[in-house]
Amino acid sequence: MLEPAPGPSLFVANHGFGGVFDLNVLAARSAYVRIGDPRRAVVLTHHMAWAMGLGPLLAKMGAEPATGENALAALARGEHVLVFPGGDVDAFKSWGERNRIIFDGRTGFARLAIQAGVPIVPVVTSGAGESLICLSDGRALARLLRLDKALRLKRLPITLSLPWGLTVGIAGLFPYIPLPTKVRTTVLPAMGPEGGESPGEFADRVRRVMQDEMDRQTANRVLLLG
């Protein structure tokens, strides 16, 4: 288990499935607790949680709207920040992509770490994508309904889950009963930008390191057993 960092860090994690109710959020927080760092960790959360009226409840558990300003303020206070850069694109992956880490070209987290002068600590979790069956990420449907404009959502997944059955967009936005699955989390060593590396290059290197760990975790994975 890694030792607590001497200063604040930006913890960068991948989604499993879902937003507010993603098992990976719980797994990442559990891993942070095991590190034994007493400092508060702010969890940057998609604004959809506030649109659904869940903001005040989540705020009691350390969540704040996912903005650069909130992240910089927390780091300046000496607190850690946990971010899921892939957002809904990573959260609502189809079954076939469940073991992929998708940041969709987003580099803001790397730029934030460089600006704040803090290291990035990657957190990789596998297994949560098997807690239900996502038949389609629903990108075309989300585009048709213009959800990217109305709710900043680029995906509207079509899923089979308990107790909802076959639904569009319900699972992941509301709680569902997960299928039996073994969830595994690894906290990787801290990373910083290399000499002359741009935020985009740094972000891609972090994603590749995380994907390598995901591949290692899932190389011999067996459904239900892990």
PDB file of C-alpha atoms in Angstrom:
ATOM      1  CA  MET A   1       0.000   0.000   0.000  1.00  0.00           C
ATOM      2  CA  LEU A   2       1.294   3.439  -0.945  1.00  0.00           C
ATOM      3  CA  GLU A   3       2.316   5.895   1.747  1.00  0.00           C
ATOM      4  CA  PRO A   4       0.333   9.161   2.056  1.00  0.00           C
ATOM      5  CA  ALA A   5       1.808  11.930  -0.095  1.00  0.00           C
ATOM      6  CA  PRO A   6       3.467  14.825   1.793  1.00  0.00           C
ATOM      7  CA  GLY A   7       1.349  17.363  -0.081  1.00  0.00           C
ATOM      8  CA  PRO A   8      -1.964  17.421  -1.942  1.00  0.00           C
ATOM      9  CA  SER A   9      -2.404  15.153  -4.963  1.00  0.00           C
ATOM     10  CA  LEU A  10      -4.783  14.840  -7.873  1.00  0.00           C
ATOM     11  CA  PHE A  11      -6.168  11.295  -7.832  1.00  0.00           C
ATOM     12  CA  VAL A  12      -7.268  10.314 -11.361  1.00  0.00           C
ATOM     13  CA  ALA A  13      -9.648   7.367 -11.639  1.00  0.00           C
ATOM     14  CA  ASN A  14     -11.601   5.511 -14.300  1.00  0.00           C
ATOM     15  CA  HIS A  15     -15.313   4.873 -14.362  1.00  0.00           C
ATOM     16  CA  GLY A  16     -16.845   1.401 -14.254  1.00  0.00           C
ATOM     17  CA  PHE A  17     -20.459   2.044 -15.130  1.00  0.00           C
ATOM     18  CA  GLY A  18     -22.711   4.903 -14.136  1.00  0.00           C
ATOM     19  CA  GLY A  19     -22.235   8.333 -12.676  1.00  0.00           C
ATOM     20  CA  VAL A  20     -23.283   9.081  -9.133  1.00  0.00           C
ATOM     21  CA  PHE A  21     -23.895   5.397  -8.402  1.00  0.00           C
ATOM     22  CA  ASP A  22     -20.796   3.976 -10.081  1.00  0.00           C
ATOM     23  CA  LEU A  23     -19.132   1.234  -8.029  1.00  0.00           C
ATOM     24  CA  ASN A  24     -15.758   2.681  -9.039  1.00  0.00           C
ATOM     25  CA  VAL A  25     -16.459   5.820  -7.023  1.00  0.00           C
ATOM     26  CA  LEU A  26     -16.947   3.707  -3.910  1.00  0.00           C
ATOM     27  CA  ALA A  27     -13.886   1.595  -4.762  1.00  0.00           C
ATOM     28  CA  ALA A  28     -11.674   4.655  -5.218  1.00  0.00           C
ATOM     29  CA  ARG A  29     -12.788   6.159  -1.936  1.00  0.00           C
ATOM     30  CA  SER A  30     -12.251   2.832  -0.177  1.00  0.00           C
ATOM     31  CA  ALA A  31      -8.713   2.655  -1.581  1.00  0.00           C
ATOM     32  CA  TYR A  32      -8.050   6.189  -0.360  1.00  0.00           C
ATOM     33  CA  VAL A  33      -9.226   5.269   3.144  1.00  0.00           C
ATOM     34  CA  ARG A  34      -6.818   2.314   3.157  1.00  0.00           C
ATOM     35  CA  ILE A  35      -3.927   4.630   2.330  1.00  0.00           C
ATOM     36  CA  GLY A  36      -4.544   6.144   5.754  1.00  0.00           C
ATOM     37  CA  ASP A  37      -4.276   9.819   4.810  1.00  0.00           C
ATOM     38  CA  PRO A  38      -6.422  11.866   7.239  1.00  0.00           C
ATOM     39  CA  ARG A  39      -6.810  14.790   4.858  1.00  0.00           C
ATOM     40  CA  ARG A  40     -10.117  15.430   3.087  1.00  0.00           C
ATOM     41  CA  ALA A  41     -10.411  14.219  -0.496  1.00  0.00           C
ATOM     42  CA  VAL A  42     -12.769  16.284  -2.648  1.00  0.00           C
ATOM     43  CA  VAL A  43     -14.599  14.188  -5.250  1.00  0.00           C
ATOM     44  CA  LEU A  44     -15.318  16.189  -8.403  1.00  0.00           C
ATOM     45  CA  THR A  45     -18.779  15.138  -9.582  1.00  0.00           C
ATOM     46  CA  HIS A  46     -20.709  15.724 -12.813  1.00  0.00           C
ATOM     47  CA  HIS A  47     -23.176  18.599 -12.525  1.00  0.00           C
ATOM     48  CA  MET A  48     -25.972  16.109 -13.348  1.00  0.00           C
ATOM     49  CA  ALA A  49     -25.933  15.126  -9.665  1.00  0.00           C
ATOM     50  CA  TRP A  50     -26.940  18.655  -8.759  1.00  0.00           C
ATOM     51  CA  ALA A  51     -29.509  18.767 -11.562  1.00  0.00           C
ATOM     52  CA  MET A  52     -31.063  15.624 -10.046  1.00  0.00           C
ATOM     53  CA  GLY A  53     -31.189  17.255  -6.590  1.00  0.00           C
ATOM     54  CA  LEU A  54     -28.525  14.965  -5.139  1.00  0.00           C
ATOM     55  CA  GLY A  55     -25.905  17.682  -4.715  1.00  0.00           C
ATOM     56  CA  PRO A  56     -26.560  18.554  -1.054  1.00  0.00           C
ATOM     57  CA  LEU A  57     -26.453  14.877  -0.054  1.00  0.00           C
ATOM     58  CA  LEU A  58     -23.263  14.178  -1.993  1.00  0.00           C
ATOM     59  CA  ALA A  59     -21.634  17.339  -0.653  1.00  0.00           C
ATOM     60  CA  LYS A  60     -21.787  15.796   2.833  1.00  0.00           C
ATOM     61  CA  MET A  61     -19.602  12.978   1.464  1.00  0.00           C
ATOM     62  CA  GLY A  62     -17.007  15.326  -0.003  1.00  0.00           C
ATOM     63  CA  ALA A  63     -18.419  15.849  -3.489  1.00  0.00           C
ATOM     64  CA  GLU A  64     -18.220  19.164  -5.315  1.00  0.00           C
ATOM     65  CA  PRO A  65     -19.248  20.158  -8.860  1.00  0.00           C
ATOM     66  CA  ALA A  66     -16.533  19.206 -11.352  1.00  0.00           C
ATOM     67  CA  THR A  67     -14.991  22.576 -12.157  1.00  0.00           C
ATOM     68  CA  GLY A  68     -11.375  23.657 -12.382  1.00  0.00           C
ATOM     69  CA  GLU A  69     -12.031  26.410  -9.872  1.00  0.00           C
ATOM     70  CA  ASN A  70     -13.270  23.961  -7.233  1.00  0.00           C
ATOM     71  CA  ALA A  71     -10.294  21.671  -7.832  1.00  0.00           C
ATOM     72  CA  LEU A  72      -7.728  24.471  -7.561  1.00  0.00           C
ATOM     73  CA  ALA A  73      -9.358  25.807  -4.392  1.00  0.00           C
ATOM     74  CA  ALA A  74      -9.271  22.365  -2.742  1.00  0.00           C
ATOM     75  CA  LEU A  75      -5.641  21.781  -3.687  1.00  0.00           C
ATOM     76  CA  ALA A  76      -4.722  25.246  -2.417  1.00  0.00           C
ATOM     77  CA  ARG A  77      -6.269  24.292   0.939  1.00  0.00           C
ATOM     78  CA  GLY A  78      -3.949  21.272   1.039  1.00  0.00           C
ATOM     79  CA  GLU A  79      -6.723  18.782   0.282  1.00  0.00           C
ATOM     80  CA  HIS A  80      -6.577  15.971  -2.224  1.00  0.00           C
ATOM     81  CA  VAL A  81      -8.869  15.912  -5.248  1.00  0.00           C
ATOM     82  CA  LEU A  82     -10.379  12.834  -6.929  1.00  0.00           C
ATOM     83  CA  VAL A  83     -11.434  13.248 -10.550  1.00  0.00           C
ATOM     84  CA  PHE A  84     -12.879  10.937 -13.234  1.00  0.00           C
ATOM     85  CA  PRO A  85     -11.716  12.635 -16.459  1.00  0.00           C
ATOM     86  CA  GLY A  86     -13.733  10.439 -18.812  1.00  0.00           C
ATOM     87  CA  GLY A  87     -17.049  11.689 -17.432  1.00  0.00           C
ATOM     88  CA  ASP A  88     -20.155  10.165 -18.972  1.00  0.00           C
ATOM     89  CA  VAL A  89     -18.196   8.958 -22.028  1.00  0.00           C
ATOM     90  CA  ASP A  90     -16.146   6.660 -19.791  1.00  0.00           C
ATOM     91  CA  ALA A  91     -19.046   5.948 -17.420  1.00  0.00           C
ATOM     92  CA  PHE A  92     -21.548   4.708 -19.989  1.00  0.00           C
ATOM     93  CA  LYS A  93     -19.353   2.360 -22.016  1.00  0.00           C
ATOM     94  CA  SER A  94     -20.921  -0.602 -23.793  1.00  0.00           C
ATOM     95  CA  TRP A  95     -20.241  -4.149 -22.596  1.00  0.00           C
ATOM     96  CA  GLY A  96     -17.566  -4.674 -25.241  1.00  0.00           C
ATOM     97  CA  GLU A  97     -15.647  -1.620 -24.026  1.00  0.00           C
ATOM     98  CA  ARG A  98     -16.015  -2.292 -20.302  1.00  0.00           C
ATOM     99  CA  ASN A  99     -12.265  -2.814 -19.847  1.00  0.00           C
ATOM    100  CA  ARG A 100     -11.239   0.296 -21.764  1.00  0.00           C
ATOM    101  CA  ILE A 101     -10.294   3.582 -20.122  1.00  0.00           C
ATOM    102  CA  ILE A 102     -11.754   6.350 -22.262  1.00  0.00           C
ATOM    103  CA  PHE A 103     -10.880   9.973 -21.542  1.00  0.00           C
ATOM    104  CA  ASP A 104     -12.249  11.142 -24.909  1.00  0.00           C
ATOM    105  CA  GLY A 105      -9.286  13.411 -25.512  1.00  0.00           C
ATOM    106  CA  ARG A 106      -9.825  15.360 -22.294  1.00  0.00           C
ATOM    107  CA  THR A 107      -6.646  16.893 -20.941  1.00  0.00           C
ATOM    108  CA  GLY A 108      -7.925  19.369 -18.351  1.00  0.00           C
ATOM    109  CA  PHE A 109      -6.879  17.174 -15.441  1.00  0.00           C
ATOM    110  CA  ALA A 110      -3.250  17.183 -16.597  1.00  0.00           C
ATOM    111  CA  ARG A 111      -3.315  20.936 -17.139  1.00  0.00           C
ATOM    112  CA  LEU A 112      -4.789  21.326 -13.642  1.00  0.00           C
ATOM    113  CA  ALA A 113      -2.039  19.226 -12.048  1.00  0.00           C
ATOM    114  CA  ILE A 114       0.664  21.223 -13.826  1.00  0.00           C
ATOM    115  CA  GLN A 115      -0.931  24.546 -12.863  1.00  0.00           C
ATOM    116  CA  ALA A 116      -1.318  23.542  -9.203  1.00  0.00           C
ATOM    117  CA  GLY A 117       2.115  21.899  -9.064  1.00  0.00           C
ATOM    118  CA  VAL A 118       0.756  18.619  -7.694  1.00  0.00           C
ATOM    119  CA  PRO A 119       1.377  15.001  -8.752  1.00  0.00           C
ATOM    120  CA  ILE A 120      -1.216  12.795 -10.404  1.00  0.00           C
ATOM    121  CA  VAL A 121      -1.926   9.515  -8.621  1.00  0.00           C
ATOM    122  CA  PRO A 122      -3.713   7.071 -10.989  1.00  0.00           C
ATOM    123  CA  VAL A 123      -6.396   4.799  -9.509  1.00  0.00           C
ATOM    124  CA  VAL A 124      -7.503   1.872 -11.685  1.00  0.00           C
ATOM    125  CA  THR A 125     -10.561  -0.270 -10.940  1.00  0.00           C
ATOM    126  CA  SER A 126     -11.857  -3.242 -12.927  1.00  0.00           C
ATOM    127  CA  GLY A 127     -15.027  -5.304 -12.587  1.00  0.00           C
ATOM    128  CA  ALA A 128     -17.754  -2.696 -12.158  1.00  0.00           C
ATOM    129  CA  GLY A 129     -18.517  -2.802 -15.873  1.00  0.00           C
ATOM    130  CA  GLU A 130     -19.869  -6.327 -15.304  1.00  0.00           C
ATOM    131  CA  SER A 131     -22.410  -5.185 -12.709  1.00  0.00           C
ATOM    132  CA  LEU A 132     -25.010  -4.929 -15.487  1.00  0.00           C
ATOM    133  CA  ILE A 133     -25.148  -5.409 -19.257  1.00  0.00           C
ATOM    134  CA  CYS A 134     -24.785  -2.255 -21.329  1.00  0.00           C
ATOM    135  CA  LEU A 135     -26.028  -3.074 -24.823  1.00  0.00           C
ATOM    136  CA  SER A 136     -25.157   0.334 -26.288  1.00  0.00           C
ATOM    137  CA  ASP A 137     -23.596   3.553 -25.035  1.00  0.00           C
ATOM    138  CA  GLY A 138     -26.407   5.466 -26.777  1.00  0.00           C
ATOM    139  CA  ARG A 139     -24.164   8.162 -28.255  1.00  0.00           C
ATOM    140  CA  ALA A 140     -26.373   8.619 -31.342  1.00  0.00           C
ATOM    141  CA  LEU A 141     -29.502   8.867 -29.199  1.00  0.00           C
ATOM    142  CA  ALA A 142     -27.909  11.424 -26.888  1.00  0.00           C
ATOM    143  CA  ARG A 143     -26.894  13.480 -29.912  1.00  0.00           C
ATOM    144  CA  LEU A 144     -30.383  13.217 -31.410  1.00  0.00           C
ATOM    145  CA  LEU A 145     -31.969  14.424 -28.161  1.00  0.00           C
ATOM    146  CA  ARG A 146     -29.336  17.182 -27.864  1.00  0.00           C
ATOM    147  CA  LEU A 147     -28.483  16.089 -24.340  1.00  0.00           C
ATOM    148  CA  ASP A 148     -24.981  17.452 -24.739  1.00  0.00           C
ATOM    149  CA  LYS A 149     -26.527  20.930 -24.916  1.00  0.00           C
ATOM    150  CA  ALA A 150     -29.206  20.467 -22.269  1.00  0.00           C
ATOM    151  CA  LEU A 151     -27.450  18.290 -19.676  1.00  0.00           C
ATOM    152  CA  ARG A 152     -23.825  18.024 -20.851  1.00  0.00           C
ATOM    153  CA  LEU A 153     -24.373  14.314 -21.517  1.00  0.00           C
ATOM    154  CA  LYS A 154     -22.848  12.695 -24.605  1.00  0.00           C
ATOM    155  CA  ARG A 155     -24.118   9.196 -23.815  1.00  0.00           C
ATOM    156  CA  LEU A 156     -27.547   7.708 -23.015  1.00  0.00           C
ATOM    157  CA  PRO A 157     -26.920   4.002 -22.390  1.00  0.00           C
ATOM    158  CA  ILE A 158     -29.276   1.166 -23.260  1.00  0.00           C
ATOM    159  CA  THR A 159     -28.925  -1.445 -20.531  1.00  0.00           C
ATOM    160  CA  LEU A 160     -30.199  -4.632 -18.942  1.00  0.00           C
ATOM    161  CA  SER A 161     -30.123  -4.288 -15.160  1.00  0.00           C
ATOM    162  CA  LEU A 162     -31.905  -5.134 -11.930  1.00  0.00           C
ATOM    163  CA  PRO A 163     -34.571  -4.072 -11.100  1.00  0.00           C
ATOM    164  CA  TRP A 164     -35.061  -1.871 -14.162  1.00  0.00           C
ATOM    165  CA  GLY A 165     -34.834  -4.515 -16.897  1.00  0.00           C
ATOM    166  CA  LEU A 166     -34.297  -3.130 -20.408  1.00  0.00           C
ATOM    167  CA  THR A 167     -34.050   0.644 -20.127  1.00  0.00           C
ATOM    168  CA  VAL A 168     -32.656   3.716 -21.803  1.00  0.00           C
ATOM    169  CA  GLY A 169     -30.646   5.996 -19.557  1.00  0.00           C
ATOM    170  CA  ILE A 170     -32.069   4.826 -16.227  1.00  0.00           C
ATOM    171  CA  ALA A 171     -29.297   2.564 -14.938  1.00  0.00           C
ATOM    172  CA  GLY A 172     -26.329   4.632 -13.917  1.00  0.00           C
ATOM    173  CA  LEU A 173     -28.409   7.736 -13.290  1.00  0.00           C
ATOM    174  CA  PHE A 174     -30.504   5.976 -10.643  1.00  0.00           C
ATOM    175  CA  PRO A 175     -29.432   3.119  -8.330  1.00  0.00           C
ATOM    176  CA  TYR A 176     -29.534  -0.414  -9.684  1.00  0.00           C
ATOM    177  CA  ILE A 177     -28.845  -3.792  -8.074  1.00  0.00           C
ATOM    178  CA  PRO A 178     -25.418  -4.894  -9.356  1.00  0.00           C
ATOM    179  CA  LEU A 179     -24.897  -8.375 -10.742  1.00  0.00           C
ATOM    180  CA  PRO A 180     -22.324 -10.452  -8.829  1.00  0.00           C
ATOM    181  CA  THR A 181     -18.896  -9.154  -9.800  1.00  0.00           C
ATOM    182  CA  LYS A 182     -15.459  -8.928  -8.247  1.00  0.00           C
ATOM    183  CA  VAL A 183     -14.142  -5.368  -8.158  1.00  0.00           C
ATOM    184  CA  ARG A 184     -10.379  -4.835  -7.999  1.00  0.00           C
ATOM    185  CA  THR A 185      -8.598  -1.506  -7.413  1.00  0.00           C
ATOM    186  CA  THR A 186      -4.930  -0.537  -7.721  1.00  0.00           C
ATOM    187  CA  VAL A 187      -3.424   2.783  -6.630  1.00  0.00           C
ATOM    188  CA  LEU A 188      -0.414   3.418  -8.864  1.00  0.00           C
ATOM    189  CA  PRO A 189       2.703   5.489  -8.076  1.00  0.00           C
ATOM    190  CA  ALA A 190       2.462   9.260  -8.434  1.00  0.00           C
ATOM    191  CA  MET A 191       3.261  10.771 -11.818  1.00  0.00           C
ATOM    192  CA  GLY A 192       4.482  14.195 -12.881  1.00  0.00           C
ATOM    193  CA  PRO A 193       5.077  15.831 -16.265  1.00  0.00           C
ATOM    194  CA  GLU A 194       8.339  14.991 -17.966  1.00  0.00           C
ATOM    195  CA  GLY A 195      10.627  17.673 -19.364  1.00  0.00           C
ATOM    196  CA  GLY A 196       8.963  19.599 -22.189  1.00  0.00           C
ATOM    197  CA  GLU A 197       5.801  17.508 -21.998  1.00  0.00           C
ATOM    198  CA  SER A 198       2.581  19.308 -22.905  1.00  0.00           C
ATOM    199  CA  PRO A 199      -0.642  18.830 -20.886  1.00  0.00           C
ATOM    200  CA  GLY A 200      -2.006  16.728 -23.735  1.00  0.00           C
ATOM    201  CA  GLU A 201       1.050  14.479 -23.803  1.00  0.00           C
ATOM    202  CA  PHE A 202       1.014  14.150 -20.013  1.00  0.00           C
ATOM    203  CA  ALA A 203      -2.696  13.289 -20.028  1.00  0.00           C
ATOM    204  CA  ASP A 204      -2.198  10.625 -22.698  1.00  0.00           C
ATOM    205  CA  ARG A 205       0.718   9.086 -20.792  1.00  0.00           C
ATOM    206  CA  VAL A 206      -1.402   8.874 -17.640  1.00  0.00           C
ATOM    207  CA  ARG A 207      -4.222   7.217 -19.590  1.00  0.00           C
ATOM    208  CA  ARG A 208      -1.818   4.702 -21.166  1.00  0.00           C
ATOM    209  CA  VAL A 209      -0.340   3.793 -17.780  1.00  0.00           C
ATOM    210  CA  MET A 210      -3.861   3.265 -16.451  1.00  0.00           C
ATOM    211  CA  GLN A 211      -4.867   1.175 -19.475  1.00  0.00           C
ATOM    212  CA  ASP A 212      -1.788  -1.004 -19.027  1.00  0.00           C
ATOM    213  CA  GLU A 213      -2.853  -1.659 -15.435  1.00  0.00           C
ATOM    214  CA  MET A 214      -6.430  -2.366 -16.541  1.00  0.00           C
ATOM    215  CA  ASP A 215      -5.120  -4.864 -19.106  1.00  0.00           C
ATOM    216  CA  ARG A 216      -3.038  -6.533 -16.407  1.00  0.00           C
ATOM    217  CA  GLN A 217      -6.011  -6.793 -14.058  1.00  0.00           C
ATOM    218  CA  THR A 218      -8.364  -8.229 -16.679  1.00  0.00           C
ATOM    219  CA  ALA A 219      -5.979 -10.478 -18.647  1.00  0.00           C
ATOM    220  CA  ASN A 220      -7.301 -13.678 -17.053  1.00  0.00           C
ATOM    221  CA  ARG A 221     -10.577 -12.354 -15.701  1.00  0.00           C
ATOM    222  CA  VAL A 222     -13.512 -14.793 -15.447  1.00  0.00           C
ATOM    223  CA  LEU A 223     -17.081 -13.478 -15.318  1.00  0.00           C
ATOM    224  CA  LEU A 224     -18.571 -13.475 -11.784  1.00  0.00           C
ATOM    225  CA  LEU A 225     -15.335 -14.855 -10.310  1.00  0.00           C
ATOM    226  CA  GLY A 226     -12.984 -12.034 -11.237  1.00  0.00           C
TER     227      GLY A 226
END
